[in-house]
Coordinates of C-alpha atoms in Angstrom, one line a residue:
M17 CA -29.5 4.5 15.8
V18 CA -28.4 4.8 12.2
D19 CA -27.0 1.5 10.6
I20 CA -23.3 2.0 10.0
E21 CA -23.5 -0.5 7.0
A22 CA -26.2 1.7 5.6
L23 CA -23.8 4.6 5.8
R24 CA -21.1 2.5 4.0
L25 CA -23.6 1.9 1.2
L26 CA -24.3 5.7 1.0
T27 CA -20.6 6.5 0.8
A28 CA -20.0 3.7 -1.9
L29 CA -22.9 5.0 -3.9
A30 CA -21.4 8.5 -3.7
D31 CA -18.1 7.0 -5.1
T32 CA -19.5 4.8 -7.8
G33 CA -22.8 6.8 -8.9
S34 CA -24.7 3.4 -8.9
L35 CA -26.6 1.5 -6.4
T36 CA -25.9 -1.7 -8.1
A37 CA -22.1 -0.9 -8.1
A38 CA -22.2 0.3 -4.6
G39 CA -24.0 -3.1 -3.6
R40 CA -21.4 -5.0 -5.4
R41 CA -18.5 -3.3 -3.6
L42 CA -20.0 -4.2 -0.3
G43 CA -21.1 -7.8 -1.3
V44 CA -24.8 -7.2 -1.1
T45 CA -27.5 -7.7 -3.8
Q46 CA -29.2 -4.8 -5.5
Q47 CA -32.4 -5.6 -3.7
A48 CA -30.7 -5.7 -0.3
A49 CA -28.9 -2.5 -1.0
S50 CA -32.3 -0.7 -2.0
A51 CA -33.7 -2.0 1.3
R52 CA -30.8 -0.8 3.3
L53 CA -31.0 2.7 1.5
R54 CA -34.8 2.9 2.2
A55 CA -34.2 2.1 5.9
L56 CA -31.5 4.8 6.1
E57 CA -33.9 7.4 4.5
G58 CA -36.6 6.4 7.0
D59 CA -34.1 6.9 9.9
V60 CA -33.0 10.4 8.5
G61 CA -36.6 11.2 7.5
A62 CA -35.5 12.7 4.1
V63 CA -34.6 11.5 0.5
L64 CA -31.0 11.0 0.2
V65 CA -30.6 9.7 -3.4
E66 CA -32.1 10.9 -6.7
R67 CA -32.3 8.0 -9.2
S68 CA -32.5 8.5 -13.0
A69 CA -31.7 6.4 -16.1
R70 CA -28.0 7.7 -16.0
G71 CA -27.5 6.5 -12.5
S72 CA -27.9 7.8 -9.0
R73 CA -26.7 10.8 -7.2
L74 CA -27.0 12.2 -3.7
T75 CA -29.4 15.0 -2.8
R76 CA -28.2 17.9 -0.8
V77 CA -29.3 16.3 2.3
G78 CA -27.7 13.1 1.1
E79 CA -24.4 14.9 0.6
L80 CA -24.5 16.1 4.2
V81 CA -25.4 12.6 5.7
E82 CA -22.7 11.0 3.5
G83 CA -20.1 13.6 4.9
W84 CA -21.1 12.8 8.5
G85 CA -21.3 9.1 7.7
R86 CA -17.6 9.1 6.6
E87 CA -16.7 10.6 10.0
V88 CA -18.7 8.0 11.8
M89 CA -17.2 5.2 9.9
A90 CA -13.7 6.4 10.5
A91 CA -14.4 6.6 14.2
A92 CA -16.0 3.0 14.1
D93 CA -12.9 1.8 12.2
R94 CA -10.6 3.3 14.8
F95 CA -12.7 1.8 17.6
D96 CA -12.5 -1.6 16.0
E97 CA -8.8 -1.4 15.5
S98 CA -8.3 -0.3 19.2
V99 CA -10.4 -3.2 20.5
G100 CA -8.4 -5.5 18.3
A101 CA -5.2 -4.0 19.6
L102 CA -6.3 -4.8 23.2
R103 CA -7.2 -8.3 22.1
E104 CA -4.0 -8.9 20.3
R105 CA -2.0 -7.7 23.1
R106 CA -3.7 -10.1 25.6
R107 CA -3.0 -12.9 23.2
G108 CA 0.7 -11.7 23.0
T109 CA 0.6 -11.0 19.3
L110 CA 2.8 -8.5 17.6
R111 CA 0.9 -6.6 14.9
V112 CA 3.2 -5.7 12.0
A113 CA 2.3 -3.8 8.7
A114 CA 4.8 -4.0 6.0
S115 CA 5.3 -2.8 2.4
L116 CA 4.7 -5.6 -0.1
T117 CA 8.3 -5.8 -1.0
V118 CA 9.4 -6.1 2.6
A119 CA 6.6 -8.6 3.4
E120 CA 7.6 -10.8 0.6
H121 CA 11.4 -10.6 0.4
L122 CA 12.8 -9.5 3.9
L123 CA 10.3 -10.1 6.8
P124 CA 10.1 -13.8 6.6
A125 CA 13.8 -14.3 7.2
W126 CA 13.7 -11.7 10.0
V127 CA 10.8 -13.4 11.8
A128 CA 12.5 -16.7 11.4
A129 CA 15.8 -15.4 12.9
W130 CA 13.8 -14.0 15.8
R131 CA 12.1 -17.2 16.5
E132 CA 15.4 -19.1 16.2
R133 CA 16.8 -16.8 18.8
D134 CA 13.8 -16.7 21.0
P135 CA 11.5 -19.7 20.6
A136 CA 9.1 -18.0 23.0
A137 CA 8.7 -14.9 20.9
P138 CA 5.2 -13.9 20.3
G139 CA 3.1 -14.6 17.1
V140 CA 3.2 -12.0 14.3
R141 CA 0.1 -10.8 12.7
L142 CA 1.2 -9.2 9.3
D143 CA -0.8 -6.8 7.2
A144 CA 0.9 -6.4 3.7
E145 CA 0.1 -3.2 1.8
N146 CA 1.9 -0.2 0.1
S147 CA 4.0 2.1 2.2
A148 CA 1.3 4.9 2.4
A149 CA -1.2 2.3 3.8
V150 CA 1.3 1.0 6.3
I151 CA 1.9 4.6 7.5
A152 CA -1.8 5.3 7.9
R153 CA -2.3 2.0 9.8
V154 CA 0.5 2.8 12.2
R155 CA -0.9 6.3 12.7
R156 CA -4.3 5.1 13.7
G157 CA -3.1 2.4 16.1
G158 CA -3.6 -0.5 13.7
A159 CA -0.1 -1.9 13.9
D160 CA 2.5 -1.9 16.7
L161 CA 5.4 -1.7 14.1
G162 CA 5.6 -0.8 10.4
F163 CA 8.1 -1.3 7.6
I164 CA 8.1 1.1 4.7
E165 CA 10.2 1.8 1.5
T166 CA 9.7 5.4 0.6
P167 CA 11.9 8.6 0.4
D168 CA 9.3 10.5 2.3
L169 CA 9.6 9.3 5.9
P170 CA 6.8 10.5 8.0
T171 CA 7.8 13.1 10.6
D172 CA 5.0 12.4 13.0
L173 CA 6.2 8.8 13.6
R174 CA 9.4 7.5 15.1
N175 CA 11.4 5.8 12.6
V176 CA 14.8 4.1 12.0
V177 CA 16.4 3.3 8.6
I178 CA 17.5 -0.4 8.6
A179 CA 18.5 -1.0 4.9
R180 CA 18.4 0.6 1.5
D181 CA 16.7 -0.8 -1.6
E182 CA 17.3 0.1 -5.3
I183 CA 14.8 0.8 -8.0
V184 CA 15.8 -0.6 -11.3
I185 CA 14.4 -0.6 -14.9
V186 CA 13.9 -4.0 -16.3
V187 CA 12.6 -5.4 -19.6
S188 CA 12.0 -8.7 -21.2
P189 CA 15.2 -10.0 -23.3
S190 CA 13.0 -9.6 -26.4
H191 CA 12.4 -5.8 -25.7
P192 CA 14.5 -3.3 -27.8
W193 CA 15.8 -1.7 -24.5
A194 CA 17.5 -5.2 -23.7
Q195 CA 20.1 -4.3 -26.2
R196 CA 20.7 -0.7 -24.8
R197 CA 23.9 0.0 -22.6
R198 CA 22.1 3.0 -20.9
L199 CA 19.1 5.1 -20.9
D200 CA 18.6 8.8 -20.6
P201 CA 16.2 9.8 -17.7
A202 CA 14.1 11.9 -20.3
E203 CA 13.5 8.8 -22.3
V204 CA 12.4 6.9 -19.3
A205 CA 10.2 9.7 -18.1
G206 CA 8.5 9.9 -21.6
T207 CA 8.0 6.0 -21.9
A208 CA 4.8 4.2 -20.8
L209 CA 6.1 2.0 -18.0
V210 CA 4.6 -0.9 -15.9
L211 CA 4.5 0.8 -12.4
R212 CA 3.2 0.1 -8.9
E213 CA 0.1 1.9 -7.9
R214 CA 0.3 5.5 -6.4
G215 CA 1.1 5.5 -2.8
S216 CA 3.7 2.6 -3.2
G217 CA 7.3 3.5 -2.2
T218 CA 8.6 2.1 -5.5
R219 CA 6.5 4.5 -7.5
R220 CA 7.3 7.5 -5.3
A221 CA 11.2 6.8 -5.3
L222 CA 11.1 6.7 -9.2
E223 CA 9.1 9.9 -9.4
A224 CA 11.4 11.7 -6.9
A225 CA 14.6 10.6 -8.9
L226 CA 13.2 11.8 -12.2
D227 CA 12.1 15.1 -10.6
A228 CA 15.6 15.6 -9.3
A229 CA 17.0 15.0 -12.6
G230 CA 14.7 17.7 -14.2
T231 CA 12.7 15.2 -16.1
P232 CA 9.5 14.5 -14.5
L233 CA 7.5 11.4 -15.2
T234 CA 5.2 12.6 -18.0
A235 CA 4.0 9.4 -19.8
A236 CA 0.8 7.6 -18.6
P237 CA 1.7 4.2 -17.2
A238 CA 1.4 1.2 -19.6
A239 CA -0.2 -0.5 -16.4
E240 CA -0.5 0.2 -12.7
L241 CA -0.3 -2.9 -10.6
P242 CA -0.7 -3.7 -6.9
S243 CA 2.5 -5.7 -6.3
S244 CA 6.0 -6.1 -7.4
S245 CA 5.3 -9.7 -8.4
A246 CA 2.5 -8.5 -10.8
V247 CA 4.9 -5.8 -12.2
R248 CA 7.8 -8.2 -12.9
T249 CA 5.5 -10.9 -14.4
T250 CA 4.0 -8.3 -16.8
A251 CA 7.5 -6.9 -17.8
A252 CA 8.7 -10.4 -18.6
T253 CA 5.9 -10.8 -21.2
G254 CA 7.6 -8.0 -23.2
F255 CA 4.4 -5.8 -22.7
A256 CA 6.5 -2.8 -21.6
P257 CA 9.5 -1.8 -19.5
A258 CA 9.0 -1.7 -15.7
A259 CA 10.4 0.1 -12.7
V260 CA 10.6 -2.3 -9.8
S261 CA 12.6 -3.1 -6.5
A262 CA 15.9 -4.7 -7.1
L263 CA 15.0 -7.2 -4.3
A264 CA 11.9 -8.3 -6.2
V265 CA 13.6 -9.1 -9.4
S266 CA 16.9 -10.6 -8.2
D267 CA 16.0 -14.1 -9.2
D268 CA 14.7 -13.0 -12.5
L269 CA 17.8 -11.2 -13.4
H270 CA 20.0 -14.1 -12.4
S271 CA 17.9 -16.5 -14.6
G272 CA 17.7 -14.2 -17.6
R273 CA 14.0 -14.0 -17.5
L274 CA 14.5 -10.1 -17.1
V275 CA 17.3 -7.8 -18.2
R276 CA 18.4 -4.7 -16.2
V277 CA 18.9 -1.6 -18.2
E278 CA 21.1 1.2 -16.5
M279 CA 19.8 4.7 -16.4
D280 CA 22.2 7.7 -16.5
G281 CA 22.3 9.8 -13.3
E282 CA 22.1 8.9 -9.7
V283 CA 21.3 5.3 -8.7
I284 CA 17.6 5.4 -7.5
T285 CA 17.6 4.1 -4.0
R286 CA 15.1 4.4 -1.1
P287 CA 15.3 3.7 2.6
V288 CA 13.7 0.6 4.2
A289 CA 12.6 2.0 7.5
A290 CA 10.8 0.8 10.6
V291 CA 8.2 3.1 11.9
W292 CA 6.1 3.3 15.1
A293 CA 3.9 5.6 17.1
G294 CA 5.1 6.9 20.6
R295 CA 8.5 7.4 22.1
E296 CA 9.6 3.7 22.1
P297 CA 8.3 0.7 20.1
E298 CA 6.4 -2.0 22.0
P299 CA 8.8 -4.4 23.9
A300 CA 8.3 -7.3 21.3
A301 CA 8.8 -4.8 18.5
S302 CA 12.0 -3.7 20.1
R303 CA 13.2 -7.2 20.3
L304 CA 12.4 -7.9 16.7
L305 CA 14.3 -4.8 15.7
A306 CA 17.3 -5.9 17.6
V307 CA 17.4 -9.2 15.7
I308 CA 17.0 -7.3 12.4
A309 CA 19.9 -5.0 13.4
D310 CA 22.1 -7.9 14.2
T311 CA 21.1 -9.7 11.0
L312 CA 22.0 -6.8 8.8
G313 CA 25.1 -5.7 10.9
I314 CA 23.6 -2.4 12.0
G315 CA 25.0 -0.6 14.9

C-alpha cells in the first residue's frame, strides 16, 4: 500500500517546487524526504520527480500520482475527522469551529454563561480559523457547530444570524488620517491597507462594501495578516491604516491607541451566524445556541 505521508510529500513538492522546502513543510529532513520519495517511486514503479539546479518538478506520471494523492489524502482526512467525531461524541464533547474574532471576543462569554446555567454541560473543543475554513470544517463533519462572520452565508448549511459586527477603518494617532473627519470610499479602495487574509469574513465584508459603492479595492495590501490582533497591533505602529472588526479594537479605541476614521456611505456590517450540517444542530449545540439567544436577547 502506498504511504500517505509520501503522497503528502509529493503534493508539497508540487506546491513548493523544492524537495527541501517540501520536507520543511512536513517537518522532515531533506535526507528523510529523499528516502520517502524514492520509496514512493519504487511503489509506483516510475520516476515521479525530475531534479535540476533550478529545483524539482513532477514528471507526467508524477502529476497523475499527485492528483490521485490529493484525493486519497482528502478521503483519509475525512476518515480521521469522522473517527474523531465518534470519539468526541462518546466523551460528550461539543466540537465548535469559530472565526477568530468570535473565538476571541464572543465565544468565551457564551460558553461561561452556558456552564453557569448548566454545570453538567459537555466540554467544548474549539478550532479557531477564518470563516471560509470554519465553513469547510462544518461541511466535512469536522465540527458540530460553526460561528462565522461573512456577508456570504453558505446555502448548503443551516444557519441562524445571532448578531452583527461592524468593520471599521482605524489608524495610529500619528497617521495623517487621524485628523480627517471622513474618508471617500475611492480613497480607501486605492490605499494600501493592513488587512486580514483572503477567506476571512472581515476582508470579504470590506470588499463587498467597496464593490457596492462602485469603488472596488484596487490597491495591494500593505500587509495581509492572519488575525485581528495582528492587524490592530500593526496599525497601532503607524505602518498603515487597517480595516478590522469593531469588536477587536474596542479597547484600543477607548484607550486612544487607535483612532477610528469614518468612511462615507453605508456602515460596513456583517452577520455573525451559527452554521451546522443537517436539519437540526446536535442537542448540545442547540442548548448552547439557546443560551446565546438569551444572552443577546434574541427571539
